[in-house]
mmCIF file of C-alpha atoms in Angstrom:
data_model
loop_
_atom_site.group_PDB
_atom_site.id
_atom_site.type_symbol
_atom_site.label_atom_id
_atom_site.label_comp_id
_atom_site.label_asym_id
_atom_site.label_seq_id
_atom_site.Cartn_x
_atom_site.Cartn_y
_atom_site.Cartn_z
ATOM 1 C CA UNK A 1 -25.413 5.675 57.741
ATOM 2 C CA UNK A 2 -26.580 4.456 54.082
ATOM 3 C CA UNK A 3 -22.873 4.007 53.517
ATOM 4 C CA UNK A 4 -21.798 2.358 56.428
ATOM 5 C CA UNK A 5 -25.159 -0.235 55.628
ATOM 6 C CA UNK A 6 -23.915 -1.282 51.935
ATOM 7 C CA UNK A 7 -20.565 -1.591 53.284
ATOM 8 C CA UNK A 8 -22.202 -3.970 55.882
ATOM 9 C CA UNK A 9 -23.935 -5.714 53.428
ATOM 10 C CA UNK A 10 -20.409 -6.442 51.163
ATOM 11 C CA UNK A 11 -18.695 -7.636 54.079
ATOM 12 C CA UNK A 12 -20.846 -10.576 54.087
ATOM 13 C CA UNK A 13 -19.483 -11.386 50.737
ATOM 14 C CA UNK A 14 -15.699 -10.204 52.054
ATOM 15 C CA UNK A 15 -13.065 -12.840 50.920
ATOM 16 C CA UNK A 16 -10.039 -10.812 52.209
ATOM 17 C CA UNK A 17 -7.392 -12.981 54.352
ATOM 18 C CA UNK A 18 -5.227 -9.938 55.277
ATOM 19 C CA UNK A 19 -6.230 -8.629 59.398
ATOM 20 C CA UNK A 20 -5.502 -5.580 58.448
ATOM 21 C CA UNK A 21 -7.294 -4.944 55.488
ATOM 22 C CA UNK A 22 -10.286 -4.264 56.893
ATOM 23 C CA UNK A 23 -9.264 -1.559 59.648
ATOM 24 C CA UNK A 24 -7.102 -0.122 56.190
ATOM 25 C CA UNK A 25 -9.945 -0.142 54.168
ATOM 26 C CA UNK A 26 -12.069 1.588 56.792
ATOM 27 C CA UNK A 27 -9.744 4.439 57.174
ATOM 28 C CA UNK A 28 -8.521 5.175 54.302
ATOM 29 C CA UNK A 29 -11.034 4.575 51.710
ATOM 30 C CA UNK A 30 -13.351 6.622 53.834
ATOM 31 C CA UNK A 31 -11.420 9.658 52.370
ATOM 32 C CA UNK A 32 -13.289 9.802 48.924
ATOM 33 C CA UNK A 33 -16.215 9.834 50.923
ATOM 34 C CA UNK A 34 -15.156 12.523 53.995
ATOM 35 C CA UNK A 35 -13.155 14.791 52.110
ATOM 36 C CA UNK A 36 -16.371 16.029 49.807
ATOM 37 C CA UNK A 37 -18.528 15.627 52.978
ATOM 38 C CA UNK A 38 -16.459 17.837 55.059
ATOM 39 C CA UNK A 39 -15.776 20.225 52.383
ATOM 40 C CA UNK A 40 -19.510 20.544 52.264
ATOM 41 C CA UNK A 41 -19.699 20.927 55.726
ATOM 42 C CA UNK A 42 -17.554 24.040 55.770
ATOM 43 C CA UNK A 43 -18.898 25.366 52.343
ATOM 44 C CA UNK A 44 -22.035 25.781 54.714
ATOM 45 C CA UNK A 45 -20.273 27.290 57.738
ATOM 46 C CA UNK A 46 -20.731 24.263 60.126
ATOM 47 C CA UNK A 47 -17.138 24.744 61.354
ATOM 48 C CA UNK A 48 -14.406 22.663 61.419
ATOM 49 C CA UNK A 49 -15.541 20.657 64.533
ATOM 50 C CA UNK A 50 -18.129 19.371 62.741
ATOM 51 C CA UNK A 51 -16.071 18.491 59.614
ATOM 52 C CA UNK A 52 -13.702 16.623 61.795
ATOM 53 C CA UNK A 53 -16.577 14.955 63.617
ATOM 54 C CA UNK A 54 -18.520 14.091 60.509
ATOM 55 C CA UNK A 55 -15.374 12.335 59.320
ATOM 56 C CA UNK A 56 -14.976 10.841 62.803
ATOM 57 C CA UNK A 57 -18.169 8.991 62.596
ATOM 58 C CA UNK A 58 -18.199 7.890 58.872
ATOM 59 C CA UNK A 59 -14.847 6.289 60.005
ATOM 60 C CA UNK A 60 -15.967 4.807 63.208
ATOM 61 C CA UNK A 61 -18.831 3.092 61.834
ATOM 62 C CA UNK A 62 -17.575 1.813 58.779
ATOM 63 C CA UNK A 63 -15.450 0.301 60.357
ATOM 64 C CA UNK A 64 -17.762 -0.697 62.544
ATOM 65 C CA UNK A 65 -20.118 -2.489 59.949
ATOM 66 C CA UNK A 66 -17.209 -3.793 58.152
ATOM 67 C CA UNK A 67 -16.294 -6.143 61.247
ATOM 68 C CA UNK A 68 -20.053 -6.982 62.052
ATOM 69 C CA UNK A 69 -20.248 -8.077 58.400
ATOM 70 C CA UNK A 70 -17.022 -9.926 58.989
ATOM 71 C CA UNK A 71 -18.230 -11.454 62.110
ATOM 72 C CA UNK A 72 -21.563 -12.804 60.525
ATOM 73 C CA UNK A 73 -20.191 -13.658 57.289
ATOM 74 C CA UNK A 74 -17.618 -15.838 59.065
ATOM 75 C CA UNK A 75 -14.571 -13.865 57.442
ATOM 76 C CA UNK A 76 -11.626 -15.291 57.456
ATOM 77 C CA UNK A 77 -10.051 -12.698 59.768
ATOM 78 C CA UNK A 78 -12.422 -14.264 62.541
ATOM 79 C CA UNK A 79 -12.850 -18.366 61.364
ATOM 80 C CA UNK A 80 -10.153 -20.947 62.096
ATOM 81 C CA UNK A 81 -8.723 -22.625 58.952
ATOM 82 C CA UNK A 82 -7.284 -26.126 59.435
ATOM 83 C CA UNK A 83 -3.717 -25.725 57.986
ATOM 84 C CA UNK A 84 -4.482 -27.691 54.494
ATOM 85 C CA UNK A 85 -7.083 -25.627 54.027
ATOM 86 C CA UNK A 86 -4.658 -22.427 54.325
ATOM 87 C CA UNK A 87 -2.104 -24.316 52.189
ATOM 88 C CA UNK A 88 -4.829 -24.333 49.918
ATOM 89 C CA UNK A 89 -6.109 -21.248 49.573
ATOM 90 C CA UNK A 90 -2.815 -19.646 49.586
ATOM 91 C CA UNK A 91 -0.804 -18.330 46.444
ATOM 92 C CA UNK A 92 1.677 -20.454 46.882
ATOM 93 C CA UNK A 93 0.442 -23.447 45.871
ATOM 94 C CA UNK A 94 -0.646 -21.843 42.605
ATOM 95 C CA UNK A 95 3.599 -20.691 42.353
ATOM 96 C CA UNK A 96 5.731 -23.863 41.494
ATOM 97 C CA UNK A 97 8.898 -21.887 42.185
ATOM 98 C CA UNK A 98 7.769 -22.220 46.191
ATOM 99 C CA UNK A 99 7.895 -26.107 45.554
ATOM 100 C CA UNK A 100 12.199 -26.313 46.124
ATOM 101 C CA UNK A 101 11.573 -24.345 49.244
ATOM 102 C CA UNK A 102 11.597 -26.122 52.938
ATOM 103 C CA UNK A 103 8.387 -24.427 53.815
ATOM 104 C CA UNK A 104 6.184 -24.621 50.835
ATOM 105 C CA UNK A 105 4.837 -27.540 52.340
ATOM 106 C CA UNK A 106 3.623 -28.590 56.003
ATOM 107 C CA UNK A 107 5.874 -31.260 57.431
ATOM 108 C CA UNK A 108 3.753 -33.574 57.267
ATOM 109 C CA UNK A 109 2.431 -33.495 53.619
ATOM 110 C CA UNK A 110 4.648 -34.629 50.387
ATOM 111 C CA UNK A 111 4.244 -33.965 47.022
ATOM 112 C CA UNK A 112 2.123 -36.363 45.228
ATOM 113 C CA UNK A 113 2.005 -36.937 41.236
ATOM 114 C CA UNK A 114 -1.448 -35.338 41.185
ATOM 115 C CA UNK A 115 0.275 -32.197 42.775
ATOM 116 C CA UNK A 116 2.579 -31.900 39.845
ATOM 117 C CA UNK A 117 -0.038 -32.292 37.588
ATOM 118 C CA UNK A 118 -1.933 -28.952 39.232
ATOM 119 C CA UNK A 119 1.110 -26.971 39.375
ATOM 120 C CA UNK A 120 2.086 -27.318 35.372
ATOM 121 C CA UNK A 121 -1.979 -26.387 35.009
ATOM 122 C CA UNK A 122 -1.274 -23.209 37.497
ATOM 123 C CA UNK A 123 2.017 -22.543 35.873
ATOM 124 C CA UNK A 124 0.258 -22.447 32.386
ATOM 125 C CA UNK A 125 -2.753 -20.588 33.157
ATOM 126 C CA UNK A 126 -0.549 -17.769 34.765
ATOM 127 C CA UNK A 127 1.975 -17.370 31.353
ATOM 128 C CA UNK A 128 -1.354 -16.910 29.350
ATOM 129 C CA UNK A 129 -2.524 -14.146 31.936
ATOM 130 C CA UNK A 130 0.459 -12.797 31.304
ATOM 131 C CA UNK A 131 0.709 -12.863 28.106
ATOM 132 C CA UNK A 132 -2.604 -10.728 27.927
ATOM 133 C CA UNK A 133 -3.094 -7.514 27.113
ATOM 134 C CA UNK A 134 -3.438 -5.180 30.539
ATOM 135 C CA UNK A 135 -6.912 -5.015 31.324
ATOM 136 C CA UNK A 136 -8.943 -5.223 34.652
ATOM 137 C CA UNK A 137 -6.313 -4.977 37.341
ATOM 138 C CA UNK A 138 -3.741 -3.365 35.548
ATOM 139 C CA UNK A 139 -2.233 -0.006 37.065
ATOM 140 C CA UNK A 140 -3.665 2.124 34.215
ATOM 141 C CA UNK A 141 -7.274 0.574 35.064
ATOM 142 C CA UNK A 142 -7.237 1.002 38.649
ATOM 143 C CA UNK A 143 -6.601 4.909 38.769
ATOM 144 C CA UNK A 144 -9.331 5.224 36.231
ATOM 145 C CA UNK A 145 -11.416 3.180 38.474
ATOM 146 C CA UNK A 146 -10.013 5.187 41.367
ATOM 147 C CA UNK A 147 -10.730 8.373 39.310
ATOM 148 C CA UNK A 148 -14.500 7.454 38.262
ATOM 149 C CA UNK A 149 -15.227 6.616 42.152
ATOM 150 C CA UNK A 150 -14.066 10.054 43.629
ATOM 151 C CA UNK A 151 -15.949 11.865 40.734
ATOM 152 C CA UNK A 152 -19.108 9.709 41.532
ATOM 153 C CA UNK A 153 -18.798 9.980 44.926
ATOM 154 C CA UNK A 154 -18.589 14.156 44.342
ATOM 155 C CA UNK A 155 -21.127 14.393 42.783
ATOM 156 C CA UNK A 156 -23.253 12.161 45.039
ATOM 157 C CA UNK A 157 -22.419 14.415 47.588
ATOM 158 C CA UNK A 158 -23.198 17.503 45.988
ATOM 159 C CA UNK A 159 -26.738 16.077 44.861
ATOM 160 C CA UNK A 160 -27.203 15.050 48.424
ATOM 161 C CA UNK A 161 -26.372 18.291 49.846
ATOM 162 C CA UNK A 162 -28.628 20.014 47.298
ATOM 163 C CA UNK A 163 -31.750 17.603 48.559
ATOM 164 C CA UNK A 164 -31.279 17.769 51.957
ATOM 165 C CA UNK A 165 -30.521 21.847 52.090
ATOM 166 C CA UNK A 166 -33.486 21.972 49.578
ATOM 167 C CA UNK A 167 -35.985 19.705 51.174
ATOM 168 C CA UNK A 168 -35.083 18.813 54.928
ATOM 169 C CA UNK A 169 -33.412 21.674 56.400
ATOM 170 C CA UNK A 170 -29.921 23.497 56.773
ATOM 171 C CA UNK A 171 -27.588 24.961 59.213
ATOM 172 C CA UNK A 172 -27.246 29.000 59.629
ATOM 173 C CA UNK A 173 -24.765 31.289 61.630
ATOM 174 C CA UNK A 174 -26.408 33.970 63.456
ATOM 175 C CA UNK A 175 -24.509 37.113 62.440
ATOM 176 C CA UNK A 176 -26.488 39.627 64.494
ATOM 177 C CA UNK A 177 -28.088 40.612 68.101
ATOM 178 C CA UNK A 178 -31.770 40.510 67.041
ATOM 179 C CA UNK A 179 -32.985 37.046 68.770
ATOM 180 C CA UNK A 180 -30.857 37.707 72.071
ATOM 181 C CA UNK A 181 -31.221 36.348 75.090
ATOM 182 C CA UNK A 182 -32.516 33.309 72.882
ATOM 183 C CA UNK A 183 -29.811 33.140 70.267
ATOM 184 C CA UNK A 184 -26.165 34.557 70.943
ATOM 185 C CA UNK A 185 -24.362 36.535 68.289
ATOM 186 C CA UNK A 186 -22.694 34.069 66.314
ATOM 187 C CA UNK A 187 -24.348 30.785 67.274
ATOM 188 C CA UNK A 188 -25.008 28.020 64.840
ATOM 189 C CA UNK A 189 -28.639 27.036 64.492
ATOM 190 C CA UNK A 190 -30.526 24.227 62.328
ATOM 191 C CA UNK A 191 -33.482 25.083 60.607
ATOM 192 C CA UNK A 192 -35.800 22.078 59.421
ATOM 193 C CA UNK A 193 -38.259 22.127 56.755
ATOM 194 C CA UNK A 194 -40.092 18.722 57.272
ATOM 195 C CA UNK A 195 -43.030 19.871 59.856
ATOM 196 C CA UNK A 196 -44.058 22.681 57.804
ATOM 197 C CA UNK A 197 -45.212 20.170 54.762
ATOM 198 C CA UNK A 198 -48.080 19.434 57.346
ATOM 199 C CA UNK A 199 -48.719 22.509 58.537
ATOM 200 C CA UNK A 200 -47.812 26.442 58.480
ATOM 201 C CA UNK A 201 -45.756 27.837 61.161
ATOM 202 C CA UNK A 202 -47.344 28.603 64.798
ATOM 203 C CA UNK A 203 -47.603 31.178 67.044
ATOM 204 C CA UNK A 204 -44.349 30.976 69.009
ATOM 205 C CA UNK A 205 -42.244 29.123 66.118
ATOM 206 C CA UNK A 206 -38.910 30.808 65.426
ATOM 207 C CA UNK A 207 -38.618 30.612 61.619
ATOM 208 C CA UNK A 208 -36.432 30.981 59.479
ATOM 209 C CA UNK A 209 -37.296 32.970 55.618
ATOM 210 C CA UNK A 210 -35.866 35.191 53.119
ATOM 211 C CA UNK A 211 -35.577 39.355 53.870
ATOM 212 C CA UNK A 212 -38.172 40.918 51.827
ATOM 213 C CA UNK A 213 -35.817 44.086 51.514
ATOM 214 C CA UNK A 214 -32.943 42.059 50.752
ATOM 215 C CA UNK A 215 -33.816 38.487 48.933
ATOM 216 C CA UNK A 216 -30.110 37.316 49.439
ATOM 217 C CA UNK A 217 -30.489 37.764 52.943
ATOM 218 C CA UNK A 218 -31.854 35.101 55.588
ATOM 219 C CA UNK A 219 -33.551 36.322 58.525
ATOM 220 C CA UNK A 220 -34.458 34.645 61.947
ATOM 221 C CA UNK A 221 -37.558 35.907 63.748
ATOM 222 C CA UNK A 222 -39.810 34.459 66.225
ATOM 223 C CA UNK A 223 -43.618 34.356 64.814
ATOM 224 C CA UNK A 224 -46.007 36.365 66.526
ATOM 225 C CA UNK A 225 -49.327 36.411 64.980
ATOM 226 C CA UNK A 226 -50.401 33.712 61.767
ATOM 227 C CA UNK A 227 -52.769 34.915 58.968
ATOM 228 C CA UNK A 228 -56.240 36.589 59.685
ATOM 229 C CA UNK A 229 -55.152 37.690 63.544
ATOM 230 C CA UNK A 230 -54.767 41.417 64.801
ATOM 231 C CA UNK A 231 -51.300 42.963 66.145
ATOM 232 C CA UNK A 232 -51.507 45.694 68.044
ATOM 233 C CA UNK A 233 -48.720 47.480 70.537
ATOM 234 C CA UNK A 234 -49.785 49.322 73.587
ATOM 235 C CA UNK A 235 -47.590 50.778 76.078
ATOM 236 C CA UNK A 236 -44.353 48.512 75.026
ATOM 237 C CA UNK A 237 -47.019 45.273 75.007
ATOM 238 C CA UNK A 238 -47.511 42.655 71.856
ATOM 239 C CA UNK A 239 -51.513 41.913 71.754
ATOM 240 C CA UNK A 240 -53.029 39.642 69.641
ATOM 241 C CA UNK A 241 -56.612 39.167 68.990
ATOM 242 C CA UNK A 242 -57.420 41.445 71.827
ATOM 243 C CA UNK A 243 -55.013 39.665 74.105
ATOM 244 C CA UNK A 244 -51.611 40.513 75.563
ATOM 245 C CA UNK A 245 -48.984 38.625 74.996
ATOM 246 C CA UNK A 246 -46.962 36.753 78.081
ATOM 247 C CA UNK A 247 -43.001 37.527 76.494
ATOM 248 C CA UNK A 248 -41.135 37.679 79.659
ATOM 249 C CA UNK A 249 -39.443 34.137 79.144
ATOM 250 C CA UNK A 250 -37.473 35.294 75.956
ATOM 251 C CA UNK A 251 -37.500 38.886 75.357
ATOM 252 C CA UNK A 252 -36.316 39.746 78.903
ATOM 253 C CA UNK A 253 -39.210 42.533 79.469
ATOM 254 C CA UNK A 254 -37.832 44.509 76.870
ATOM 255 C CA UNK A 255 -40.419 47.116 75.229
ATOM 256 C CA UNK A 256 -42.153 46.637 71.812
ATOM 257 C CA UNK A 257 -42.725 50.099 70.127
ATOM 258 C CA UNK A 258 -43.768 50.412 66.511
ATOM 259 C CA UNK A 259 -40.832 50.807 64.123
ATOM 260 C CA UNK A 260 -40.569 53.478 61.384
ATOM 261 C CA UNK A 261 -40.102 51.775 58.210
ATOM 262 C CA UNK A 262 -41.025 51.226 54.659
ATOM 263 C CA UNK A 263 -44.228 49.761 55.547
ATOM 264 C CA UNK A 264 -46.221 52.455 56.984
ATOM 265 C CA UNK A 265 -47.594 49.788 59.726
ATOM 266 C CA UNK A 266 -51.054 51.208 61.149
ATOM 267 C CA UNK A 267 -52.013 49.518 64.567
ATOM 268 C CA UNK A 268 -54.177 47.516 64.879
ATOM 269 C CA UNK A 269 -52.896 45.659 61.992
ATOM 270 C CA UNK A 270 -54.447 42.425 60.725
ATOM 271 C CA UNK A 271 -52.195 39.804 59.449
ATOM 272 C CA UNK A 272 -53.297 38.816 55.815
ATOM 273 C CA UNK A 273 -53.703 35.607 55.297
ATOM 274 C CA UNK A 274 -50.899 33.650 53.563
ATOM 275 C CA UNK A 275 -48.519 35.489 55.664
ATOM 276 C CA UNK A 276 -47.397 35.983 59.558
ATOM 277 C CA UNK A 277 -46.088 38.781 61.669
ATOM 278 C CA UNK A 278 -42.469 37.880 63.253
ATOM 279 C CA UNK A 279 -40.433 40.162 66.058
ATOM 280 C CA UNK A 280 -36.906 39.515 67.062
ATOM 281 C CA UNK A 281 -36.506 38.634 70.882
ATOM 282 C CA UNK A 282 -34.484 41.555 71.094
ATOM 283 C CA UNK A 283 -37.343 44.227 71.012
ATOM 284 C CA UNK A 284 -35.263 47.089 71.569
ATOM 285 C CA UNK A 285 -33.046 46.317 68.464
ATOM 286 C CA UNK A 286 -34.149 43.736 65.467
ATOM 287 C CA UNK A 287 -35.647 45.447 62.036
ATOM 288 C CA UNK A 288 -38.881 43.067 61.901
ATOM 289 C CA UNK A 289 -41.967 42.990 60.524
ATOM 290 C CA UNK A 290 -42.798 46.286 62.470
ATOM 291 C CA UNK A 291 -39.923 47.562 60.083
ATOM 292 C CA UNK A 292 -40.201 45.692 56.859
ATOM 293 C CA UNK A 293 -44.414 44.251 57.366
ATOM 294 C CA UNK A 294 -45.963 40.708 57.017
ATOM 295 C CA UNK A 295 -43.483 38.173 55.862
ATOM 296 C CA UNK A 296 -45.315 35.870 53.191
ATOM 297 C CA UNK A 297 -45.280 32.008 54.349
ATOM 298 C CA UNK A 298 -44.065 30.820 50.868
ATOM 299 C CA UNK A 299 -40.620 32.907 51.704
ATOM 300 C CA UNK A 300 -39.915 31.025 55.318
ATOM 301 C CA UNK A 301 -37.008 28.552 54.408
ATOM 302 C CA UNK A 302 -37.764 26.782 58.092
ATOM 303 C CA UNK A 303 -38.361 26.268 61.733
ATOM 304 C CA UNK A 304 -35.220 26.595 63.718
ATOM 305 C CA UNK A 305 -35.301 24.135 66.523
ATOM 306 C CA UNK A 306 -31.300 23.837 67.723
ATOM 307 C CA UNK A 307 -28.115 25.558 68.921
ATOM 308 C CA UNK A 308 -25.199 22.872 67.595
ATOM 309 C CA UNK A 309 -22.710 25.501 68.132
ATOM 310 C CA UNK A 310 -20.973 26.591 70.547
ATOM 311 C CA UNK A 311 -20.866 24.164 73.467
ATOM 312 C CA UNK A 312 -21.844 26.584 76.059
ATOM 313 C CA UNK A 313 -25.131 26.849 73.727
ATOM 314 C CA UNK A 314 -26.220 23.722 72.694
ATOM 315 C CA UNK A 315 -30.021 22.478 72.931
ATOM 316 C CA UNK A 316 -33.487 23.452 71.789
ATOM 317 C CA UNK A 317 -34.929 26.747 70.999
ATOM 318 C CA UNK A 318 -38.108 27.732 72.765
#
């Protein structure tokens, strides 16, 4: 979107005559920019469909901005030029070799002295161009300049990548059972960071935060119980603060029993503050804090709010 506005912005300025340089330009410049962006997009298991849509919609609405730029800039691809203007602007009336030819002028227009006297100017100026040393324009200084852009635009998309995974939130694969019926085996969720710099996770929130058995691990767990409330498990039912817990909409009725595990959890157990209790949705199989204890809030890495992948599971988590 920040692209396609800048290129908006130098379309305004566009002097380009050629129709097709615009729909060109659209396409396949966008492949300095795409290529890193979907290479990104796999590197974090987003898929393929979602590399080929990313590069989709950079290309549709550059494109896109490129002709509204065009259209309100007047380009010439969209403005009528009265024919001695286009005579004018051309490159061959800068070329005297184009004067012995039938059609280097309109019918209607003959060569005055004054026209003579601009083409020997023309012809001159272009033997001291070309008598110059290659500079700006030359081969050699366009695939540096074509170098130096892909490099730049790497590395802006690595930076970019790094800032939005570090700061706004990131996309995860679901390798295991533990949140089923509310997340499939194998689904692609989003987790955002952004409403947790104004608040710590809820009751209800499915987060997502580092193992604490395993710190290159990422688990997904639904929060139970926030600092300073009581857990407790009777008879296969979550209560909290005295109360029992209404679970039927995502964990199916299944049972939650205490878990043996490195913790040592004693019921009723208070949640210290600074930290919350989570439980997978699948109660009868997901190592949680039952397992591993209290997960500390500075280890949660977000709140997952949406299936993207697959089709058949696309929307928001509840």
């Amino acid at each position: 979107t920040l692209y396609a506005s800048i290129r908006l912005i130098v379309a305004l300025y566009a002097r380009e005559n050629n129709p097709v340089s615009s729909l060109a330009l659209g396409f396949f410049g966008q492949i300095y920019i795409t290529l890193p962006l979907c290479a990104l997009a796999l590197l974090y298991k987003m898929g393929p469909l979602v590399a080929l849509a990313m590069f989709v919609f950079i290309w549709a609405s550059d494109t896109g901005a490129y002709c509204v730029g065009c259209t309100i800039g007047k380009h010439r691809l969209f403005e009528k030029v009265s024919p001695k203007k286009s005579w004018e602007s051309s490159s061959l009336a800068a070329n005297p070799r184009y004067y012995e030819a039938s059609y280097a002028r309109p019918p209607t227009e003959t060569i005055t002295g004054e026209d003579m006297s601009e083409t020997k100017h023309n012809e001159e100026e272009a033997a001291q161009q070309a008598a110059q040393p290659a500079g700006k324009g030359s081969p050699a200084a366009n695939l540096r300049s074509t170098i130096i852009e892909f490099v730049v635009i790497i590395a802006s998309a690595l930076v970019l990548a790094w800032l939005i995974t570090t700061f706004v939130g990131r996309p995860y694969q679901v390798p295991s059972g533990s949140m089923l019926e509310t997340i499939q085996l194998k689904d692609r969720v989003i987790s955002e960071k952004i409403s947790y710099y104004s608040h710590g996770p809820q009751q209800g929130d499915i987060v997502t935060f580092t193992d604490p058995l395993d710190p290159k691990t990422t688990l997904i767990k639904r929060c139970i119980a926030v600092g300073g409330q009581t857990v407790d498990l009777v008879d296969g039912v979550v209560y909290v603060d005295g109360e029992p817990l209404d679970e039927s909409t995502y964990t199916g009725g299944k049972p939650s029993h205490p878990e043996d595990g490195p913790a040592q959890i004693q019921y009723p157990y208070t949640v210290p503050e600074g930290h919350i209790w989570c439980m997978g949705d699948n109660r009868t199989n997901s190592l949680d804090s039952r397992y591993f204890g209290a997960v500390p809030v500075d280890s949660i890495t977000g709140h997952a709010f949406f299936t993207y992948w697959p089709i058949s599971s696309i929307g928001p988590l509840e």
